[in-house]
PDB file of C-alpha atoms and ligand atoms in Angstrom:
ATOM      1  CA  MET A   1      -0.068  -0.068  -0.126  1.00  0.00           C
ATOM      2  CA  GLY A   2       1.330   3.503  -0.672  1.00  0.00           C
ATOM      3  CA  LYS A   3       0.624   7.052  -0.230  1.00  0.00           C
ATOM      4  CA  CYS A   4      -0.411   9.470  -2.847  1.00  0.00           C
ATOM      5  CA  ILE A   5       2.263  12.223  -3.275  1.00  0.00           C
ATOM      6  CA  LEU A   6      -0.168  14.900  -3.681  1.00  0.00           C
ATOM      7  CA  CYS A   7      -2.884  14.214  -1.405  1.00  0.00           C
ATOM      8  CA  GLU A   8      -1.093  11.965   1.053  1.00  0.00           C
ATOM      9  CA  LYS A   9      -4.086   9.520   1.337  1.00  0.00           C
ATOM     10  CA  ASN A  10      -3.632   5.626   1.199  1.00  0.00           C
ATOM     11  CA  CYS A  11      -4.744   4.527  -2.009  1.00  0.00           C
ATOM     12  CA  PRO A  12      -4.977   0.756  -1.447  1.00  0.00           C
ATOM     13  CA  GLU A  13      -6.828  -0.279  -4.702  1.00  0.00           C
ATOM     14  CA  HIS A  14      -4.187   1.534  -6.657  1.00  0.00           C
ATOM     15  CA  PHE A  15      -1.170  -0.286  -5.387  1.00  0.00           C
ATOM     16  CA  SER A  16      -2.618  -3.865  -5.755  1.00  0.00           C
ATOM     17  CA  LEU A  17      -0.198  -6.300  -7.673  1.00  0.00           C
ATOM     18  CA  ALA A  18      -2.509  -6.228 -10.637  1.00  0.00           C
ATOM     19  CA  TRP A  19      -2.495  -2.419 -10.405  1.00  0.00           C
ATOM     20  CA  LEU A  20       1.358  -2.112 -10.185  1.00  0.00           C
ATOM     21  CA  LEU A  21       1.878  -4.604 -13.073  1.00  0.00           C
ATOM     22  CA  SER A  22      -0.517  -2.430 -15.277  1.00  0.00           C
ATOM     23  CA  TRP A  23       0.387   0.019 -17.788  1.00  0.00           C
ATOM     24  CA  GLN A  24      -1.566   2.772 -15.992  1.00  0.00           C
ATOM     25  CA  ALA A  25       0.478   2.323 -12.985  1.00  0.00           C
ATOM     26  CA  LEU A  26       3.771   2.937 -14.899  1.00  0.00           C
ATOM     27  CA  LYS A  27       2.052   6.098 -15.862  1.00  0.00           C
ATOM     28  CA  GLN A  28       0.816   7.344 -12.574  1.00  0.00           C
ATOM     29  CA  GLU A  29       2.619   5.113 -10.092  1.00  0.00           C
ATOM     30  CA  ARG A  30       2.779   7.928  -7.315  1.00  0.00           C
ATOM     31  CA  LEU A  31      -0.404   9.545  -7.683  1.00  0.00           C
ATOM     32  CA  CYS A  32      -3.801   8.326  -6.957  1.00  0.00           C
ATOM     33  CA  ARG A  33      -6.380   8.175  -9.642  1.00  0.00           C
ATOM     34  CA  LYS A  34      -8.419  11.034  -8.282  1.00  0.00           C
ATOM     35  CA  CYS A  35      -5.268  13.278  -8.379  1.00  0.00           C
ATOM     36  CA  HIS A  36      -4.035  12.043 -11.609  1.00  0.00           C
ATOM     37  CA  GLU A  37      -7.177  12.972 -13.118  1.00  0.00           C
ATOM     38  CA  LYS A  38      -6.884  16.544 -12.771  1.00  0.00           C
ATOM     39  CA  PHE A  39      -3.982  16.708 -14.649  1.00  0.00           C
ATOM     40  CA  LEU A  40      -4.523  17.014 -18.603  1.00  0.00           C
ATOM     41  CA  PRO A  41      -1.838  14.836 -20.623  1.00  0.00           C
ATOM     42  CA  LEU A  42      -0.734  16.132 -23.995  1.00  0.00           C
ATOM     43  CA  LEU A  43       0.731  13.001 -25.450  1.00  0.00           C
ATOM     44  CA  ASN A  44      -2.559  11.606 -27.136  1.00  0.00           C
ATOM     45  CA  GLU A  45      -3.532  15.137 -28.393  1.00  0.00           C
ATOM     46  CA  THR A  46      -3.033  16.569 -31.606  1.00  0.00           C
ATOM     47  CA  ILE A  47      -0.033  19.091 -31.258  1.00  0.00           C
ATOM     48  CA  CYS A  48       2.185  21.387 -32.898  1.00  0.00           C
ATOM     49  CA  PRO A  49       5.163  19.184 -34.043  1.00  0.00           C
ATOM     50  CA  GLY A  50       7.514  22.214 -33.308  1.00  0.00           C
ATOM     51  CA  CYS A  51       6.890  22.990 -29.560  1.00  0.00           C
ATOM     52  CA  GLY A  52       4.087  20.254 -28.477  1.00  0.00           C
ATOM     53  CA  ARG A  53       1.169  22.655 -27.887  1.00  0.00           C
ATOM     54  CA  ILE A  54      -2.331  21.549 -28.566  1.00  0.00           C
ATOM     55  CA  MET A  55      -3.756  22.275 -31.863  1.00  0.00           C
ATOM     56  CA  THR A  56      -6.956  21.434 -34.127  1.00  0.00           C
ATOM     57  CA  LYS A  57      -4.468  20.098 -36.743  1.00  0.00           C
ATOM     58  CA  ALA A  58      -1.274  18.617 -36.460  1.00  0.00           C
ATOM     59  CA  GLU A  59       0.591  21.699 -38.111  1.00  0.00           C
ATOM     60  CA  LEU A  60       3.174  24.211 -37.229  1.00  0.00           C
ATOM     61  CA  CYS A  61       1.818  26.910 -34.978  1.00  0.00           C
ATOM     62  CA  PRO A  62       2.530  30.578 -35.793  1.00  0.00           C
ATOM     63  CA  ASP A  63       5.494  30.780 -33.201  1.00  0.00           C
ATOM     64  CA  CYS A  64       7.153  27.668 -34.380  1.00  0.00           C
ATOM     65  CA  HIS A  65       7.045  29.088 -38.122  1.00  0.00           C
ATOM     66  CA  THR A  66       8.707  32.056 -36.530  1.00  0.00           C
ATOM     67  CA  TRP A  67      11.466  30.017 -34.746  1.00  0.00           C
ATOM     68  CA  GLN A  68      11.808  27.806 -38.062  1.00  0.00           C
ATOM     69  CA  LYS A  69      12.680  31.013 -39.910  1.00  0.00           C
ATOM     70  CA  SER A  70      15.131  32.452 -37.394  1.00  0.00           C
ATOM     71  CA  GLN A  71      16.753  29.425 -36.139  1.00  0.00           C
ATOM     72  CA  GLY A  72      16.793  27.345 -39.280  1.00  0.00           C
ATOM     73  CA  GLY A  73      15.410  24.285 -37.239  1.00  0.00           C
ATOM     74  CA  LEU A  74      13.033  23.170 -34.695  1.00  0.00           C
ATOM     75  CA  LEU A  75      13.395  21.745 -31.138  1.00  0.00           C
ATOM     76  CA  LYS A  76      10.269  19.298 -31.638  1.00  0.00           C
ATOM     77  CA  ASN A  77       9.539  19.901 -28.134  1.00  0.00           C
ATOM     78  CA  ARG A  78       7.388  17.267 -26.372  1.00  0.00           C
ATOM     79  CA  ALA A  79       5.503  18.154 -23.241  1.00  0.00           C
ATOM     80  CA  LEU A  80       3.782  15.563 -20.922  1.00  0.00           C
ATOM     81  CA  TYR A  81       0.985  17.886 -19.539  1.00  0.00           C
ATOM     82  CA  THR A  82      -0.555  20.901 -20.227  1.00  0.00           C
ATOM     83  CA  TYR A  83       0.559  23.947 -17.875  1.00  0.00           C
ATOM     84  CA  ARG A  84      -3.165  25.494 -18.189  1.00  0.00           C
ATOM     85  CA  THR A  85      -4.859  23.305 -15.463  1.00  0.00           C
ATOM     86  CA  SER A  86      -4.956  24.631 -11.801  1.00  0.00           C
ATOM     87  CA  ALA A  87      -3.630  21.050 -10.793  1.00  0.00           C
ATOM     88  CA  MET A  88      -0.226  21.812 -12.674  1.00  0.00           C
ATOM     89  CA  LYS A  89       0.054  25.271 -11.605  1.00  0.00           C
ATOM     90  CA  ASP A  90      -0.604  24.162  -7.780  1.00  0.00           C
ATOM     91  CA  TYR A  91       1.906  21.459  -8.294  1.00  0.00           C
ATOM     92  CA  ILE A  92       4.564  23.723  -9.895  1.00  0.00           C
ATOM     93  CA  GLU A  93       4.039  26.275  -7.264  1.00  0.00           C
ATOM     94  CA  ARG A  94       4.420  23.739  -4.416  1.00  0.00           C
ATOM     95  CA  TYR A  95       7.347  21.981  -6.159  1.00  0.00           C
ATOM     96  CA  LYS A  96       9.409  24.752  -7.743  1.00  0.00           C
ATOM     97  CA  PHE A  97       8.517  27.816  -5.924  1.00  0.00           C
ATOM     98  CA  GLN A  98       7.904  26.666  -2.285  1.00  0.00           C
ATOM     99  CA  GLY A  99      10.559  24.101  -2.749  1.00  0.00           C
ATOM    100  CA  ASP A 100       9.050  20.944  -1.544  1.00  0.00           C
ATOM    101  CA  TYR A 101      11.642  18.459  -3.098  1.00  0.00           C
ATOM    102  CA  HIS A 102       9.594  15.614  -1.962  1.00  0.00           C
ATOM    103  CA  LEU A 103       7.013  16.414  -4.934  1.00  0.00           C
ATOM    104  CA  ARG A 104       9.683  15.548  -7.631  1.00  0.00           C
ATOM    105  CA  LEU A 105       8.258  11.947  -6.940  1.00  0.00           C
ATOM    106  CA  ALA A 106       4.937  12.987  -8.455  1.00  0.00           C
ATOM    107  CA  PHE A 107       6.188  12.825 -12.044  1.00  0.00           C
ATOM    108  CA  LYS A 108       9.684  11.474 -11.764  1.00  0.00           C
ATOM    109  CA  ASP A 109       9.117   7.951 -12.855  1.00  0.00           C
ATOM    110  CA  GLU A 110       6.745   8.896 -15.680  1.00  0.00           C
ATOM    111  CA  PHE A 111       8.988  11.563 -16.861  1.00  0.00           C
ATOM    112  CA  GLN A 112      12.021   9.208 -17.006  1.00  0.00           C
ATOM    113  CA  HIS A 113      10.086   6.422 -18.690  1.00  0.00           C
ATOM    114  CA  TYR A 114       8.936   8.831 -21.378  1.00  0.00           C
ATOM    115  CA  ILE A 115      12.600   9.918 -22.142  1.00  0.00           C
ATOM    116  CA  LYS A 116      14.094   6.447 -21.935  1.00  0.00           C
ATOM    117  CA  GLN A 117      11.472   5.124 -24.351  1.00  0.00           C
ATOM    118  CA  HIS A 118      11.474   7.928 -26.975  1.00  0.00           C
ATOM    119  CA  TYR A 119      15.128   9.097 -26.666  1.00  0.00           C
ATOM    120  CA  PRO A 120      17.502   6.054 -25.868  1.00  0.00           C
ATOM    121  CA  LEU A 121      20.234   7.178 -23.514  1.00  0.00           C
ATOM    122  CA  LYS A 122      23.046   5.575 -25.793  1.00  0.00           C
ATOM    123  CA  LYS A 123      22.091   8.008 -28.575  1.00  0.00           C
ATOM    124  CA  TRP A 124      20.982  11.015 -26.441  1.00  0.00           C
ATOM    125  CA  ASP A 125      22.561  13.276 -24.010  1.00  0.00           C
ATOM    126  CA  LEU A 126      20.390  15.016 -21.501  1.00  0.00           C
ATOM    127  CA  TRP A 127      21.218  18.548 -20.859  1.00  0.00           C
ATOM    128  CA  VAL A 128      19.523  20.176 -17.960  1.00  0.00           C
ATOM    129  CA  ILE A 129      18.467  23.557 -18.315  1.00  0.00           C
ATOM    130  CA  PRO A 130      19.779  25.551 -15.183  1.00  0.00           C
ATOM    131  CA  VAL A 131      18.523  27.944 -12.660  1.00  0.00           C
ATOM    132  CA  ASP A 132      20.238  30.684 -11.525  1.00  0.00           C
ATOM    133  CA  GLU A 133      22.454  30.987  -8.572  1.00  0.00           C
ATOM    134  CA  GLU A 134      20.040  33.013  -6.413  1.00  0.00           C
ATOM    135  CA  THR A 135      17.504  30.605  -7.018  1.00  0.00           C
ATOM    136  CA  MET A 136      19.659  27.728  -6.175  1.00  0.00           C
ATOM    137  CA  ALA A 137      20.937  29.238  -2.855  1.00  0.00           C
ATOM    138  CA  THR A 138      17.388  29.840  -1.712  1.00  0.00           C
ATOM    139  CA  ARG A 139      15.627  26.796  -3.085  1.00  0.00           C
ATOM    140  CA  GLY A 140      18.400  24.381  -2.803  1.00  0.00           C
ATOM    141  CA  PHE A 141      17.567  22.377  -5.800  1.00  0.00           C
ATOM    142  CA  ASN A 142      16.964  22.436  -9.735  1.00  0.00           C
ATOM    143  CA  GLN A 143      13.552  21.167 -10.202  1.00  0.00           C
ATOM    144  CA  VAL A 144      14.453  19.283 -13.455  1.00  0.00           C
ATOM    145  CA  GLU A 145      17.342  17.241 -11.559  1.00  0.00           C
ATOM    146  CA  GLY A 146      14.781  16.229  -9.063  1.00  0.00           C
ATOM    147  CA  TRP A 147      12.837  14.425 -11.838  1.00  0.00           C
ATOM    148  CA  LEU A 148      15.767  13.134 -13.584  1.00  0.00           C
ATOM    149  CA  GLU A 149      17.400  11.547 -10.251  1.00  0.00           C
ATOM    150  CA  GLY A 150      19.255   8.317 -10.802  1.00  0.00           C
ATOM    151  CA  LEU A 151      19.600   9.075 -14.681  1.00  0.00           C
ATOM    152  CA  ASN A 152      22.781  10.199 -16.520  1.00  0.00           C
ATOM    153  CA  TYR A 153      22.453  13.653 -17.093  1.00  0.00           C
ATOM    154  CA  HIS A 154      24.963  16.597 -17.720  1.00  0.00           C
ATOM    155  CA  CYS A 155      24.864  20.034 -16.079  1.00  0.00           C
ATOM    156  CA  ASP A 156      27.377  21.993 -18.277  1.00  0.00           C
ATOM    157  CA  LEU A 157      25.094  24.923 -19.184  1.00  0.00           C
ATOM    158  CA  GLN A 158      25.413  27.471 -16.507  1.00  0.00           C
ATOM    159  CA  MET A 159      23.362  30.909 -16.159  1.00  0.00           C
ATOM    160  CA  LYS A 160      25.558  33.998 -16.527  1.00  0.00           C
ATOM    161  CA  GLN A 161      25.611  36.079 -13.529  1.00  0.00           C
ATOM    162  CA  ARG A 162      22.375  38.261 -13.486  1.00  0.00           C
ATOM    163  CA  GLN A 163      23.168  41.855 -13.757  1.00  0.00           C
ATOM    164  CA  GLY A 164      19.798  43.749 -13.610  1.00  0.00           C
ATOM    165  CA  ARG A 165      18.328  40.831 -15.236  1.00  0.00           C
ATOM    166  CA  ILE A 166      14.978  40.204 -14.380  1.00  0.00           C
ATOM    167  CA  LYS A 167      13.643  36.697 -13.563  1.00  0.00           C
ATOM    168  CA  GLN A 168      11.968  34.753 -16.377  1.00  0.00           C
ATOM    169  CA  ALA A 169       9.001  33.962 -14.376  1.00  0.00           C
ATOM    170  CA  ARG A 170       8.283  37.730 -13.867  1.00  0.00           C
ATOM    171  CA  LYS A 171       8.931  38.847 -17.424  1.00  0.00           C
ATOM    172  CA  THR A 172       6.018  39.521 -19.845  1.00  0.00           C
ATOM    173  CA  ARG A 173       5.893  37.410 -23.338  1.00  0.00           C
ATOM    174  CA  GLN A 174       7.601  40.175 -24.981  1.00  0.00           C
ATOM    175  CA  GLU A 175      10.189  40.769 -22.504  1.00  0.00           C
ATOM    176  CA  ARG A 176      11.146  37.052 -22.753  1.00  0.00           C
ATOM    177  CA  LEU A 177      11.354  36.899 -26.546  1.00  0.00           C
ATOM    178  CA  ARG A 178      13.889  39.916 -26.365  1.00  0.00           C
ATOM    179  CA  SER A 179      16.135  38.554 -23.637  1.00  0.00           C
ATOM    180  CA  LYS A 180      19.600  37.899 -24.430  1.00  0.00           C
ATOM    181  CA  GLN A 181      21.571  34.674 -24.616  1.00  0.00           C
ATOM    182  CA  PRO A 182      21.627  33.568 -20.745  1.00  0.00           C
ATOM    183  CA  PHE A 183      23.887  30.695 -20.885  1.00  0.00           C
ATOM    184  CA  LEU A 184      27.533  29.890 -20.621  1.00  0.00           C
ATOM    185  CA  TYR A 185      28.810  26.308 -21.495  1.00  0.00           C
ATOM    186  CA  ARG A 186      31.567  24.740 -19.534  1.00  0.00           C
ATOM    187  CA  GLY A 187      31.442  21.306 -20.870  1.00  0.00           C
ATOM    188  CA  PRO A 188      33.481  19.518 -23.409  1.00  0.00           C
ATOM    189  CA  ARG A 189      32.514  19.614 -27.079  1.00  0.00           C
ATOM    190  CA  VAL A 190      29.752  17.181 -28.120  1.00  0.00           C
ATOM    191  CA  GLU A 191      30.569  16.382 -31.802  1.00  0.00           C
ATOM    192  CA  ASN A 192      28.071  14.578 -33.337  1.00  0.00           C
ATOM    193  CA  ARG A 193      26.187  13.762 -30.323  1.00  0.00           C
ATOM    194  CA  ASN A 194      22.349  14.212 -30.209  1.00  0.00           C
ATOM    195  CA  ILE A 195      21.232  16.520 -27.258  1.00  0.00           C
ATOM    196  CA  LEU A 196      17.937  16.546 -25.525  1.00  0.00           C
ATOM    197  CA  LEU A 197      17.252  19.411 -23.481  1.00  0.00           C
ATOM    198  CA  VAL A 198      15.279  19.187 -20.378  1.00  0.00           C
ATOM    199  CA  ASP A 199      13.213  21.761 -18.825  1.00  0.00           C
ATOM    200  CA  ASP A 200      10.219  22.048 -16.739  1.00  0.00           C
ATOM    201  CA  ILE A 201       7.902  24.365 -18.787  1.00  0.00           C
ATOM    202  CA  TYR A 202       7.789  25.301 -22.521  1.00  0.00           C
ATOM    203  CA  THR A 203       6.476  29.007 -22.594  1.00  0.00           C
ATOM    204  CA  THR A 204       7.862  30.797 -25.436  1.00  0.00           C
ATOM    205  CA  GLY A 205      10.657  28.692 -26.288  1.00  0.00           C
ATOM    206  CA  ARG A 206      13.145  31.607 -26.213  1.00  0.00           C
ATOM    207  CA  THR A 207      15.565  30.121 -23.306  1.00  0.00           C
ATOM    208  CA  LEU A 208      15.359  26.532 -24.993  1.00  0.00           C
ATOM    209  CA  TYR A 209      16.351  27.915 -28.297  1.00  0.00           C
ATOM    210  CA  TYR A 210      19.378  29.731 -26.677  1.00  0.00           C
ATOM    211  CA  ALA A 211      20.509  26.353 -25.303  1.00  0.00           C
ATOM    212  CA  ARG A 212      20.045  24.606 -28.785  1.00  0.00           C
ATOM    213  CA  GLN A 213      22.345  27.604 -30.273  1.00  0.00           C
ATOM    214  CA  ILE A 214      25.038  26.573 -27.631  1.00  0.00           C
ATOM    215  CA  ALA A 215      24.599  22.744 -28.388  1.00  0.00           C
ATOM    216  CA  LEU A 216      24.968  23.291 -32.294  1.00  0.00           C
ATOM    217  CA  LEU A 217      27.930  25.680 -31.725  1.00  0.00           C
ATOM    218  CA  GLN A 218      29.362  22.820 -29.357  1.00  0.00           C
ATOM    219  CA  GLY A 219      28.881  20.299 -32.440  1.00  0.00           C
ATOM    220  CA  ALA A 220      25.813  18.570 -31.680  1.00  0.00           C
ATOM    221  CA  LYS A 221      23.921  16.827 -34.622  1.00  0.00           C
ATOM    222  CA  HIS A 222      20.545  16.964 -33.540  1.00  0.00           C
ATOM    223  CA  VAL A 223      18.841  18.999 -30.479  1.00  0.00           C
ATOM    224  CA  ARG A 224      15.476  18.365 -29.484  1.00  0.00           C
ATOM    225  CA  SER A 225      13.615  19.088 -26.139  1.00  0.00           C
ATOM    226  CA  ILE A 226      11.322  17.830 -23.390  1.00  0.00           C
ATOM    227  CA  THR A 227       9.407  19.637 -20.716  1.00  0.00           C
ATOM    228  CA  LEU A 228       6.796  18.470 -18.164  1.00  0.00           C
ATOM    229  CA  CYS A 229       4.435  21.087 -19.363  1.00  0.00           C
ATOM    230  CA  ARG A 230       3.424  23.321 -22.059  1.00  0.00           C
TER     231      ARG A 230
HETATM  232 ZN1  LIG B   1      -4.095  12.005  -4.480  1.00  0.00          ZN
HETATM  233 ZN1  LIG B   2       4.561  25.456 -32.137  1.00  0.00          ZN
END
């Protein structure tokens, strides 16, 4: 018998042997059914192939057309859930902003399972999008690393020192799109490697496309991204 990570209720029927061996269990091992149903998964929806947002037709959204033109390629981002439910907003608030590290377990297994299935780690290197030093000092962890715990991943991207920079979360959409390259790279060349960028939320794509530029400069063959939400 286990406890749901989010509501902390015992959910005996969800942790029976039959349950644990089922596909459903793989997907929502750590959440009770009631909590899990409040999130809106994107993986079976019709999405934009560039950024993973819900679309009525599976075609590039206007933003991705713009990225295609300015960047000469797309991240083909995949997001597991929409950010637009109150369940996801609450979750991100509690985990990331209030810093409840235990909550990484709510999506850790599912996130890792998806990554391993779609981006075999022999062929793909995982690059974690960093948080800035101030956040790291107050919160004490990177939310993405929490979900990747136990996997082999790279933290060679670093945030440049903030000099009057505003936090991404406080910026408007226009401010985000105008922001400058925020990263430094301190790792080895990645000649001919495939790089999978991992972040929590895909918002405008601006940050992830800056990370993509660095990966390409370092010799990467393909660069894609995955986020928990979109
Ligand atoms: Zn629950
Ligand atoms: Zn798109």
